[in-house]
């Protein structure tokens, strides 16, 4: 059970990080292309705040979910060690 939970948490954190990284690059690349192609100051003023919020959410998810996953893995290993489930050190 410990190994399957650890594998799930590893997979989850990896997928969320890569999704957030790719979405961050695509979102900012699309915004930059739109700003450069239209050369519209109104477009920049209207969408910059929304872009910053989306970037903050993607950075928060991309860094926060792997951090929480790592903490959950430590908890799983601690519970397994406490109840005689095997390894005592986190991998």
CSV table of C-alpha atoms in Angstrom, one decimal:
chain,number,residue,atom,x,y,z
A,1,UNK,CA,0.0,0.0,0.0
A,2,UNK,CA,2.8,2.4,0.8
A,3,UNK,CA,4.5,1.8,-2.5
A,4,UNK,CA,1.3,2.4,-4.5
A,5,UNK,CA,0.6,5.6,-2.6
A,6,UNK,CA,4.1,6.8,-3.1
A,7,UNK,CA,4.0,6.0,-6.8
A,8,UNK,CA,0.6,7.8,-7.1
A,9,UNK,CA,2.0,10.9,-5.4
A,10,UNK,CA,5.1,10.9,-7.5
A,11,UNK,CA,3.1,10.7,-10.7
A,12,UNK,CA,0.6,13.3,-9.6
A,13,UNK,CA,3.3,15.9,-8.7
A,14,UNK,CA,5.2,15.2,-11.9
A,15,UNK,CA,2.1,15.6,-14.1
A,16,UNK,CA,0.9,18.8,-12.4
A,17,UNK,CA,4.3,20.4,-12.6
A,18,UNK,CA,4.7,19.7,-16.3
A,19,UNK,CA,1.1,20.7,-17.1
A,20,UNK,CA,1.6,24.0,-15.2
A,21,UNK,CA,5.0,24.6,-16.9
A,22,UNK,CA,3.6,23.9,-20.4
A,23,UNK,CA,0.5,26.0,-19.8
A,24,UNK,CA,2.6,28.9,-18.4
A,25,UNK,CA,4.8,28.9,-21.6
A,26,UNK,CA,1.8,28.6,-23.9
A,27,UNK,CA,-0.2,31.3,-22.1
A,28,UNK,CA,2.6,33.8,-22.0
A,29,UNK,CA,3.8,33.0,-25.6
A,30,UNK,CA,0.2,33.5,-26.9
A,31,UNK,CA,-0.1,36.8,-25.0
A,32,UNK,CA,3.2,38.0,-26.2
A,33,UNK,CA,2.3,37.2,-29.8
A,34,UNK,CA,-1.1,38.9,-29.5
A,35,UNK,CA,0.5,42.0,-28.0
A,36,UNK,CA,3.2,42.2,-30.6
A,37,UNK,CA,0.9,41.5,-33.6
A,38,UNK,CA,-1.8,43.9,-32.6
A,39,UNK,CA,0.4,46.6,-31.0
A,40,UNK,CA,-2.6,47.7,-29.1
A,41,UNK,CA,-2.0,49.5,-25.8
A,42,UNK,CA,-5.7,48.9,-24.9
A,43,UNK,CA,-5.2,45.1,-25.3
A,44,UNK,CA,-2.1,45.3,-23.0
A,45,UNK,CA,-3.9,47.3,-20.4
A,46,UNK,CA,-7.0,45.1,-20.4
A,47,UNK,CA,-5.3,41.7,-20.3
A,48,UNK,CA,-2.2,42.2,-18.2
A,49,UNK,CA,-3.9,41.9,-14.9
A,50,UNK,CA,-5.7,38.7,-16.0
A,51,UNK,CA,-2.5,37.3,-17.3
A,52,UNK,CA,-0.7,38.0,-14.0
A,53,UNK,CA,-3.4,36.2,-12.1
A,54,UNK,CA,-3.3,33.2,-14.4
A,55,UNK,CA,0.5,33.1,-14.1
A,56,UNK,CA,0.3,33.2,-10.3
A,57,UNK,CA,-2.2,30.4,-10.3
A,58,UNK,CA,0.0,28.3,-12.6
A,59,UNK,CA,3.2,29.0,-10.6
A,60,UNK,CA,1.3,28.2,-7.3
A,61,UNK,CA,0.0,24.9,-8.7
A,62,UNK,CA,3.3,24.0,-10.3
A,63,UNK,CA,5.3,24.5,-7.2
A,64,UNK,CA,2.7,23.9,-4.5
A,65,UNK,CA,1.3,20.6,-5.5
A,66,UNK,CA,4.7,18.9,-5.7
A,67,UNK,CA,5.6,20.4,-2.3
A,68,UNK,CA,2.4,19.1,-0.8
A,69,UNK,CA,2.9,15.7,-2.5
A,70,UNK,CA,6.4,15.5,-1.0
A,71,UNK,CA,5.0,16.3,2.5
A,72,UNK,CA,2.2,13.7,2.0
A,73,UNK,CA,4.9,11.1,1.0
A,74,UNK,CA,6.7,11.8,4.2
A,75,UNK,CA,3.5,11.3,6.1
A,76,UNK,CA,2.8,8.0,4.4
A,77,UNK,CA,6.3,6.8,5.2
A,78,UNK,CA,5.9,7.8,8.8
A,79,UNK,CA,2.6,6.1,9.1
A,80,UNK,CA,3.9,2.9,7.5
A,81,UNK,CA,6.9,2.9,9.9
A,82,UNK,CA,4.7,3.5,12.8
A,83,UNK,CA,2.4,0.6,12.0
A,84,UNK,CA,5.2,-1.7,10.9
A,85,UNK,CA,4.8,-1.2,7.2
A,86,UNK,CA,8.5,-1.3,6.2
A,87,UNK,CA,10.9,1.5,5.4
A,88,UNK,CA,11.6,4.2,8.0
A,89,UNK,CA,13.3,6.8,5.8
A,90,UNK,CA,11.5,8.7,3.0
A,91,UNK,CA,12.7,7.8,-0.5
